[in-house]
Coordinates of C-alpha atoms and ligand atoms in Angstrom, one line a residue:
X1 CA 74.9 131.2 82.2
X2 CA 76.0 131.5 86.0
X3 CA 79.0 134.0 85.8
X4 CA 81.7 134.2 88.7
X5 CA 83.3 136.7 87.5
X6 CA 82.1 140.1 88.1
X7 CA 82.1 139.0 91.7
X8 CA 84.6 140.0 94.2
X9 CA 88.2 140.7 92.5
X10 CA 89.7 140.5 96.0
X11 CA 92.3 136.9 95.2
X12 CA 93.7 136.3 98.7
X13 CA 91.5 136.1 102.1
X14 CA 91.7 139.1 104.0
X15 CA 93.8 138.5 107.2
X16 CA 92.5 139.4 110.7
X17 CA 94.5 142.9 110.9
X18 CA 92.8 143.8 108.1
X19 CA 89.2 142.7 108.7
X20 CA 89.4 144.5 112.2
X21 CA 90.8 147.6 109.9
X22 CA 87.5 146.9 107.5
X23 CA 85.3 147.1 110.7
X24 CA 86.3 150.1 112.3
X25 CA 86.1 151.6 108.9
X26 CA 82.0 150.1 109.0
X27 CA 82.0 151.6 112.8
X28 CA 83.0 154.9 111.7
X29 CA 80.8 155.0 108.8
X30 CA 77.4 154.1 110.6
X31 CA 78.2 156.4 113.5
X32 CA 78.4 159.1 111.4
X33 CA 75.6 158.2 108.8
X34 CA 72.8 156.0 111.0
X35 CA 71.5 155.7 114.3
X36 CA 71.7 152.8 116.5
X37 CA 68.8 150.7 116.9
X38 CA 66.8 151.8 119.9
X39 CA 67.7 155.4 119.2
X40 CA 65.6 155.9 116.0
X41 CA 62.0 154.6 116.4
X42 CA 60.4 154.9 113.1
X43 CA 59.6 152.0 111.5
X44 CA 61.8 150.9 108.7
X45 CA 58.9 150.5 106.1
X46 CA 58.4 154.4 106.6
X47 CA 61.6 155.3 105.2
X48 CA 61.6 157.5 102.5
X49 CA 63.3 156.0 99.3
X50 CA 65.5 159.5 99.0
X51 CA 66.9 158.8 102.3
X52 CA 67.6 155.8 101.2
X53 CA 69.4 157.1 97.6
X54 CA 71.4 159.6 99.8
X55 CA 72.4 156.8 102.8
X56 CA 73.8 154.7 99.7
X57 CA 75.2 157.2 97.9
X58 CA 77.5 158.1 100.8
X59 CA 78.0 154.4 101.5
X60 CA 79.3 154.1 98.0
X61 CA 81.4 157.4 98.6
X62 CA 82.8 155.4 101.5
X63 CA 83.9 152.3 99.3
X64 CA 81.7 150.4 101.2
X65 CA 78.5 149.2 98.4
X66 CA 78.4 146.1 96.4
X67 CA 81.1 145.0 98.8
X68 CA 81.3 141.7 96.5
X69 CA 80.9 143.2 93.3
X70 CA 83.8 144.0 91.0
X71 CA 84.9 147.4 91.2
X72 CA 84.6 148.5 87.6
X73 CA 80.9 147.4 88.3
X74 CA 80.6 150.1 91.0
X75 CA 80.9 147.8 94.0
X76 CA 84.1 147.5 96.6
X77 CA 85.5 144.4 94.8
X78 CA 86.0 142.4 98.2
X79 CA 85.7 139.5 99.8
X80 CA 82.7 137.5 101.2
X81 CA 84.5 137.6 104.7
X82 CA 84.4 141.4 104.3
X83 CA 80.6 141.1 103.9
X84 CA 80.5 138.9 106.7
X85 CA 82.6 141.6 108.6
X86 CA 79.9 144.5 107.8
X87 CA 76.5 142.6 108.5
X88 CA 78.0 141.8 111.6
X89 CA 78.7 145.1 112.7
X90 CA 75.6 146.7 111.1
X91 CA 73.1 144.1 112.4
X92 CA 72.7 146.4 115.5
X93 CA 72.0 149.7 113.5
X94 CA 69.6 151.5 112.0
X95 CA 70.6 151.3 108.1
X96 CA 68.1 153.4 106.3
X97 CA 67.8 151.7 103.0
X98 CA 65.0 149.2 103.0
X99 CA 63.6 150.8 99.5
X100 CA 66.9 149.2 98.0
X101 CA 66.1 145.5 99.2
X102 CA 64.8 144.9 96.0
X103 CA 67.4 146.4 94.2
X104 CA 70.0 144.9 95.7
X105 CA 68.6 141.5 96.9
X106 CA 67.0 140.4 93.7
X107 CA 67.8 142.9 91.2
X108 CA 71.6 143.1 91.2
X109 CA 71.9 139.7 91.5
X110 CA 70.3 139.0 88.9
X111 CA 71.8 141.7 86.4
X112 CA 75.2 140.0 87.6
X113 CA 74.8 137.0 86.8
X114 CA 72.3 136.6 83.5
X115 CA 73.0 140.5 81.4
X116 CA 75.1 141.0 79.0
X117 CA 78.8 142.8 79.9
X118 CA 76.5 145.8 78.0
X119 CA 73.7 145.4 80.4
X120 CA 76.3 144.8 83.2
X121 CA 78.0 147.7 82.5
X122 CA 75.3 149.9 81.7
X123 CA 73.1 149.5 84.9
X124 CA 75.1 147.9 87.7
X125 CA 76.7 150.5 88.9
X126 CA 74.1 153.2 89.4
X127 CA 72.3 150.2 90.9
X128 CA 74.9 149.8 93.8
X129 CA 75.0 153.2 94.2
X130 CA 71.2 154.2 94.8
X131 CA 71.5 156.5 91.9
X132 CA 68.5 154.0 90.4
X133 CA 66.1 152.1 92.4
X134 CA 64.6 148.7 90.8
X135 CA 61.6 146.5 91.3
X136 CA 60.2 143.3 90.3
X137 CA 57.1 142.6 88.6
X138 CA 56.0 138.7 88.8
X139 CA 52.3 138.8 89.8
X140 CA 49.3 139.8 88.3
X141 CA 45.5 139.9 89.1
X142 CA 45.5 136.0 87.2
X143 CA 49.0 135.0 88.1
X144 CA 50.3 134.6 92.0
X145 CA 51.0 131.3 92.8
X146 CA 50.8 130.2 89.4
X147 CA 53.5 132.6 87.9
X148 CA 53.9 130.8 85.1
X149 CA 50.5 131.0 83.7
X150 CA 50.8 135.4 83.4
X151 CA 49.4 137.2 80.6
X152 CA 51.6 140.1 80.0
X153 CA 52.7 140.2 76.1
X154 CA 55.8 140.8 74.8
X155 CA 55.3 141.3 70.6
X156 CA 58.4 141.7 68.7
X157 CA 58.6 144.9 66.3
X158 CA 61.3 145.3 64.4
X159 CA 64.5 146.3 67.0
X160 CA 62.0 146.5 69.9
X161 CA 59.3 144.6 71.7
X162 CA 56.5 145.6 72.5
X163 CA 54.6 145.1 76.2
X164 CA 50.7 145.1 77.2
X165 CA 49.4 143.9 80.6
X166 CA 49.1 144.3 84.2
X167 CA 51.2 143.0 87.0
X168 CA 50.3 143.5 90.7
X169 CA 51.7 143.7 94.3
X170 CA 54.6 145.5 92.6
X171 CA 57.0 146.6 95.9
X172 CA 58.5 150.1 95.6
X173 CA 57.1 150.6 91.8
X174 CA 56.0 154.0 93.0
X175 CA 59.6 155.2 93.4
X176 CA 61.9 152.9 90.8
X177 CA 63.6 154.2 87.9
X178 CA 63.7 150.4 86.2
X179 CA 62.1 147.8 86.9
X180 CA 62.3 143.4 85.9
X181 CA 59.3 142.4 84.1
X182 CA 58.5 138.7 83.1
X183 CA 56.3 138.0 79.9
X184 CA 54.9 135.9 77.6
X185 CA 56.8 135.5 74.3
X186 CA 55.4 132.6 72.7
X187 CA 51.8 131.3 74.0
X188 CA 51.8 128.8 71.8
X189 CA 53.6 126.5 73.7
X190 CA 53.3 125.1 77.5
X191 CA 53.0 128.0 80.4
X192 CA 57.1 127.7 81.0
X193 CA 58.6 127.8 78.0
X194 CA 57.4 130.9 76.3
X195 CA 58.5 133.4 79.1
X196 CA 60.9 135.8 79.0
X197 CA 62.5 138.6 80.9
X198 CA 62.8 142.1 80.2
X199 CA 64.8 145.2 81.9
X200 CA 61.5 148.1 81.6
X201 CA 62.1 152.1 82.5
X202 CA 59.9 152.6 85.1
X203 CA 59.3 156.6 84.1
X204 CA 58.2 156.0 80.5
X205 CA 54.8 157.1 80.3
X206 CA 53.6 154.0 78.7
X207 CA 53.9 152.6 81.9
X208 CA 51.3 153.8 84.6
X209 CA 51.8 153.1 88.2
X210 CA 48.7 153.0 90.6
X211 CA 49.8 152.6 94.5
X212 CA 47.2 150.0 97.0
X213 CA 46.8 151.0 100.4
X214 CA 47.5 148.2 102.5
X215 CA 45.7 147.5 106.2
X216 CA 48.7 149.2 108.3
X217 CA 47.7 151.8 106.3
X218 CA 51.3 152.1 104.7
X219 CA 51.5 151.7 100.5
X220 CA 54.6 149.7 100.0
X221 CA 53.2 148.3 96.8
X222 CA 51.5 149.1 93.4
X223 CA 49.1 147.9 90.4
X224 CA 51.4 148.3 87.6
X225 CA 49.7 148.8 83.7
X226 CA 51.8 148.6 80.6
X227 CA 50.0 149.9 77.3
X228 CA 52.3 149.5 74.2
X229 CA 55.3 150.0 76.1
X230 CA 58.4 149.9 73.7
X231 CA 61.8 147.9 74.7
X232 CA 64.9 148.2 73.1
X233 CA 65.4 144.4 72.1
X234 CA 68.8 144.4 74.0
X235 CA 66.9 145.0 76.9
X236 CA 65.9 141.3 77.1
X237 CA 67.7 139.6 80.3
X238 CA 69.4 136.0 79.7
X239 CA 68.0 134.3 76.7
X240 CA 64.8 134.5 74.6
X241 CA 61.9 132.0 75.9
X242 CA 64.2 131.0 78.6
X243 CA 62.2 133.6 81.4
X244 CA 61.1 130.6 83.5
X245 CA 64.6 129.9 84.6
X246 CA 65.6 133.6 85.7
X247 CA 61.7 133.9 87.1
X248 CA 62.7 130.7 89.6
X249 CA 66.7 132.1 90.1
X250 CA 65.3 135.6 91.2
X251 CA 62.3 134.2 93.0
X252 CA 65.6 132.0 94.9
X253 CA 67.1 135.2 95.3
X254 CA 63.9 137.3 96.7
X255 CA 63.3 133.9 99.3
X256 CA 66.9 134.3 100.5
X257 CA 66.5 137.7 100.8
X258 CA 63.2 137.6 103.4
X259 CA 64.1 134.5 104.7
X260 CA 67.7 134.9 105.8
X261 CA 68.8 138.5 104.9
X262 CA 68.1 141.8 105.8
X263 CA 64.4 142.2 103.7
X264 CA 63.0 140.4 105.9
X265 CA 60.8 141.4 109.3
X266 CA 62.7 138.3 111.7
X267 CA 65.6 140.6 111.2
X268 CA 68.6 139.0 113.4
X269 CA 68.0 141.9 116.4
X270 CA 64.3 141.5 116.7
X271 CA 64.5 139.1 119.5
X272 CA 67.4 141.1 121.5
X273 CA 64.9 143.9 121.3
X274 CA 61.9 141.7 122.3
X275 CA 64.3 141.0 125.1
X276 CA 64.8 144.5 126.2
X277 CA 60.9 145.4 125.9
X278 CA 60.6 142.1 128.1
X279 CA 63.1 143.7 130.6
X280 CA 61.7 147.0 130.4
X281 CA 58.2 145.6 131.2
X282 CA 59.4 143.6 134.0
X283 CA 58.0 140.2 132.3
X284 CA 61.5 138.5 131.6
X285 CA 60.7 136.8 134.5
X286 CA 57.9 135.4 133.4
X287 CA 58.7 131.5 132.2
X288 CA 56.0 131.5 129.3
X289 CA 57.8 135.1 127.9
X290 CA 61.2 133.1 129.0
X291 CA 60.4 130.1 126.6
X292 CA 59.0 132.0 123.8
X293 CA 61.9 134.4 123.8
X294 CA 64.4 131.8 123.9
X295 CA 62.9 129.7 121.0
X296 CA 62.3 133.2 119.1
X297 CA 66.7 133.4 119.5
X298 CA 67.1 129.9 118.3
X299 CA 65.4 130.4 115.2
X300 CA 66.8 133.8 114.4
X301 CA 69.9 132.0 115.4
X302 CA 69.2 128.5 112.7
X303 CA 68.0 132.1 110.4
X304 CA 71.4 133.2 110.2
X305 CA 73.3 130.0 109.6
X306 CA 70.9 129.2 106.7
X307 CA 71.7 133.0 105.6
X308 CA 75.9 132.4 105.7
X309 CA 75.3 128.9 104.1
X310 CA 73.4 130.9 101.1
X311 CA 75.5 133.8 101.0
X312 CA 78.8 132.3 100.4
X313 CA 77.3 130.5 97.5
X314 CA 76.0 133.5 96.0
X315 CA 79.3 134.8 96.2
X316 CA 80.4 132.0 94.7
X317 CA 78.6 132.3 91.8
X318 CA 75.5 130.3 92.2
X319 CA 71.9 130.4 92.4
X320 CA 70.4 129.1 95.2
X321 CA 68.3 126.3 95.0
X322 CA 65.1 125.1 97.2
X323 CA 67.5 126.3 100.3
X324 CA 65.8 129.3 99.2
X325 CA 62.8 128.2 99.9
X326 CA 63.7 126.8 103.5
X327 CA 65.0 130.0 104.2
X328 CA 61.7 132.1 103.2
X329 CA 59.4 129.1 104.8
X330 CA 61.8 129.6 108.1
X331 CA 61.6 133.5 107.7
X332 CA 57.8 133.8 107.6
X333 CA 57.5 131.3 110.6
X334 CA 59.9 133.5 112.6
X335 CA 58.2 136.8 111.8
X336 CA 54.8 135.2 112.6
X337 CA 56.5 134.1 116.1
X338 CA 58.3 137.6 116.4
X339 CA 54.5 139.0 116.2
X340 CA 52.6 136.7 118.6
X341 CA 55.1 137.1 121.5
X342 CA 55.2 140.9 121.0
X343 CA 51.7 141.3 121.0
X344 CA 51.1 139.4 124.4
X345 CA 53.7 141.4 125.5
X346 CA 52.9 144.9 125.2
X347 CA 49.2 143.9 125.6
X348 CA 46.6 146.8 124.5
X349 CA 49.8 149.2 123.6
X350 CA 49.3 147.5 120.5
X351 CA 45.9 148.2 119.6
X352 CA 45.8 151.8 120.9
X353 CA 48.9 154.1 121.9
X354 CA 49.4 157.5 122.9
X355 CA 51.7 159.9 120.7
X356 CA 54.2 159.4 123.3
X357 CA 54.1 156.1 123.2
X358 CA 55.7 155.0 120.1
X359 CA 56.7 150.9 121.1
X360 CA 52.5 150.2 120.9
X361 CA 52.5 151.8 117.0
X362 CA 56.1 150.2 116.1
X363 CA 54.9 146.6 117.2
X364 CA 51.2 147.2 115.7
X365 CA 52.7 147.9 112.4
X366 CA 55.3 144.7 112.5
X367 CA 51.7 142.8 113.8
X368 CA 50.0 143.9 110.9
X369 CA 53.0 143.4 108.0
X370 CA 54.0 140.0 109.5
X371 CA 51.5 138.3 107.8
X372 CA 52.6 139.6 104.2
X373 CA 56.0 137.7 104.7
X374 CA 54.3 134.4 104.3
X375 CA 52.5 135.8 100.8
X376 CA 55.4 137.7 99.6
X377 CA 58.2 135.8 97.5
X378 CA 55.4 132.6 97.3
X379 CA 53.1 131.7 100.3
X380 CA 54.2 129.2 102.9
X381 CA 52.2 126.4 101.1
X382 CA 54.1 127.1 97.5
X383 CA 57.0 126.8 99.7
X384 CA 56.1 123.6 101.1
X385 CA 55.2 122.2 97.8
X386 CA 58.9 123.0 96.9
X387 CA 60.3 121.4 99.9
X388 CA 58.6 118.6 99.4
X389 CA 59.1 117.9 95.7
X390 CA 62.7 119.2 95.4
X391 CA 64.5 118.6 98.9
X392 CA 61.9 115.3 100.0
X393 CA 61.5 113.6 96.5
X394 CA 57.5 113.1 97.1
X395 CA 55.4 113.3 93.6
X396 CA 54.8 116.8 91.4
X397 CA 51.6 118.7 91.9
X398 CA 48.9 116.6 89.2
X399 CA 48.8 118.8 86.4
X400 CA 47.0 118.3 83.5
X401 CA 47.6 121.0 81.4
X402 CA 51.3 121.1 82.0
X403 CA 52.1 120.0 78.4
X404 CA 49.2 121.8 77.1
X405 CA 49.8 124.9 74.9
X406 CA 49.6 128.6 77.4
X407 CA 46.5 129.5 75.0
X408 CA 45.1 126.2 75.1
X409 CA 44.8 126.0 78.7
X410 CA 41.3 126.9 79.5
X411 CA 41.0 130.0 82.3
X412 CA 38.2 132.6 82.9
Ligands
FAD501 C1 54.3 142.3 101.0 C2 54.2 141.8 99.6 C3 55.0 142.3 98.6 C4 54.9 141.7 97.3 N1 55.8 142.3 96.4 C5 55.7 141.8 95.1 C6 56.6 142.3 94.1 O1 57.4 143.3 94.4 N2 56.5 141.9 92.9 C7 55.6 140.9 92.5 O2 55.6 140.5 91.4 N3 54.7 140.3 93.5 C8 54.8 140.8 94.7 N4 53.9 140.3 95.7 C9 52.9 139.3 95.3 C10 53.2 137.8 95.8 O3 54.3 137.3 95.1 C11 51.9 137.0 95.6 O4 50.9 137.6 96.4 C12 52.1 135.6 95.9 O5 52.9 134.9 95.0 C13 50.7 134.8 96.0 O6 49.9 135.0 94.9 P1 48.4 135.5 95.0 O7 48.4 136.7 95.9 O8 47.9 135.7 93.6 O9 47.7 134.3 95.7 P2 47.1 133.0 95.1 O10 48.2 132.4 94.2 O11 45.8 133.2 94.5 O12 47.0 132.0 96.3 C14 45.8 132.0 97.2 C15 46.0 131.0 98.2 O13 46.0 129.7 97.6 C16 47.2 128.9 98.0 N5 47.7 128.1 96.9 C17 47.8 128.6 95.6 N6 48.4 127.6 94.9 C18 48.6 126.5 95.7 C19 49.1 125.2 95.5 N7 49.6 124.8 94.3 N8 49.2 124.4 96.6 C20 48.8 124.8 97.9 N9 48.2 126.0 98.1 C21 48.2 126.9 97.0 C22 48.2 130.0 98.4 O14 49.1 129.5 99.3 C23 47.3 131.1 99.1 O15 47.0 130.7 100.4 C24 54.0 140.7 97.0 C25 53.1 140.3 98.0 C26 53.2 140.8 99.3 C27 52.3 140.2 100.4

């Protein structure tokens, strides 16, 4: 099922002459299309998802999306090292294009590695390109934790299928053009094997998207309802009943993503700009500040290793495993760090600011989204459960039901 193939094309490792060529190339790029970090304050979760289309658009204009993806899939058809080359030099910028972390942390991935060449073909490249934005749509009101026990059904009629439910927490619905759903295709057998996964169009009326207002006062996420929504059968991603096994490889993929890439809120700068604020407020003097800024580096530091380790086995055509999970556990932990240090240090900035003071509202908002990261992508304890099972060998969860028929398994 795992497919190397549409992957980089690029045979030979790049040589040094022309990795520093491939930075400069990402220097010019983000000079003239971002801002450095520092000189735009708005917070990242406030970009708009057109900016976003339009930054990636002119990213793919420049040769420089889906750097490992094959270029008759849209992307740059390069190396891993060439990715390498461009987080490094973008880590210290502004890139305007968190509305595509789904798309391109979980959703490409996963079209890579389980569609069709059809499927591959058909919706890769305006993926890579911005031109369509994807979500992913796991939970619903019944079904957090317990993913495997959702509701959503998925009839067969004739060529199509047929979808009725509701999923929740549904990032970026609002403004996708397609989305991944998993649903139930057989109840009469045990919660994981009667799951499958589709590819949806997000602007078919038979879906109806309802945004949640969240405490920061932001709406990053959605109720989702589907009533008689009708699929093209060869819109079903990877094999028939099989949905369990993508569900855990993008759920992998989504953990990678907040825990060692981009997605997440312990981005690799936050502590060098913890620093600064510490320097600016004259507390870097301060042993306490000293100690929890250091230990802030180390993990952002032990973040990025675990982050290199992943990605090169991505690239390598594989999904990964409970590292995932060590990497999203790690993630949350950081981000919850990142918030308690910033809040001691800029004090009652972060509970009230003036409009000129824009560090008290930027850290309030990170304060009040940090705790999301250990929810999103499966809470901290799911991820310890994993840990332990998979990594440390200790005994499964007791389950009784878990050979129990889905619609024999009593819920309320
Ligand atoms: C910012 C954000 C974005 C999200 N985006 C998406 C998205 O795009 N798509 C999507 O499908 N979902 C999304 N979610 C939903 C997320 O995946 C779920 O919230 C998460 O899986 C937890 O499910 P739940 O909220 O139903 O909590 P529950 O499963 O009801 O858990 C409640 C509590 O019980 C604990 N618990 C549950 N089971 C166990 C167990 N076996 N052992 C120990 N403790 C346990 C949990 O740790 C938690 O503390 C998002 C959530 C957040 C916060």
């Amino acid at each position: 099922m795992v497919t190397v193939d549409s992957m980089s094309d690029a045979s030979d490792p790049p040589g040094p002459g022309e990795l520093e060529a491939f930075r400069e190339q990402v220097r010019d790029f983000l000079t003239a299309n971002c801002s450095g970090w520092g000189e735009d304050s708005t917070r990242r979760e406030d970009e708009g998802a057109s900016r976003a289309r339009s930054f990636q658009a002119a990213l793919s204009d420049a040769g420089l999306a889906g750097i490992t993806y094959q270029r008759e899939l849209g992307g740059a058809g390069l190396s891993s090292a060439h990715q390498e080359a461009f987080d490094a030099v973008s880590k210290s910028w502004h890139l305007p294009n968190l509305p595509l972390a789904i798309s391109h942390g979980m959703c490409l991935p996963m079209l890579n590695q389980f569609g069709t060449d059809a499927q591959r073909a058909e919706f890769m490249p305006d993926c890579i390109s911005g031109r369509s934005i994807w979500c992913q749509m796991f939970s619903e009101p019944g079904a957090g934790s317990d993913v495997a026990g959702l509701s959503t059904r998925a009839v067969r009629d004739g060529d199509q299928w047929v979808l009725n439910g509701q999923k929740v927490w549904t990032s970026g619905a609002h403004y996708s053009d397609y989305g991944l759903v998993v649903a139930r295709t057989r109840p009469d057998v045990p919660k994981h094997q009667g799951l499958s996964m589709f590819i949806v169009d997000m602007t078919d009326p038979a879906v109806e998207v309802r945004p949640l207002r969240q405490i920061s006062g932001e709406s990053g996420f959605n109720e989702v309802f589907f009533t008689d929504l009708h699929i093209p059968s060869d819109w079903l991603l990877g094999d028939l009943n099989q949905g369990w096994s993508l569900a855990v490889a993008m759920l992998m993929f989504e953990r990678v993503s907040i825990g060692a890439g981009r997605g997440g809120l312990g981005g690799e700068r936050v502590s060098q700009k913890l620093i600064s604020l510490a320097r600016h407020l004259d507390r870097d003097a301060d042993p306490h500040v000293r100690q929890a800024l250091a230990d802030l580096w180390i993990r952002e530091r032990i973040k990025g290793f675990i982050g290199r380790r992943i990605r090169e086995a991505v690239t390598a055509g594989r999904v990964p495993g409970p590292e995932g999970s060590i990497a999203k556990l790690n993630g949350a932990l950081l981000a919850r760090g990142i918030r308690d240090v910033s809040m001691k240090l800029v004090g009652p900035a972060g509970q009230a600011w003036g409009p000129d003071s824009d560090a008290g509202r930027q850290w309030a908002s990170f304060c009040l989204s940090a705790a999301g990261i250990s929810i999103a992508g499966g809470t901290d304890e799911v991820q310890r459960n994993i840990i332990g099972e998979r990594v440390l060998g200790l005994p499964r969860e007791p389950n009784p039901f878990r050979d129990t028929a889905w619609e024999d398994v009593p819920r309320s």
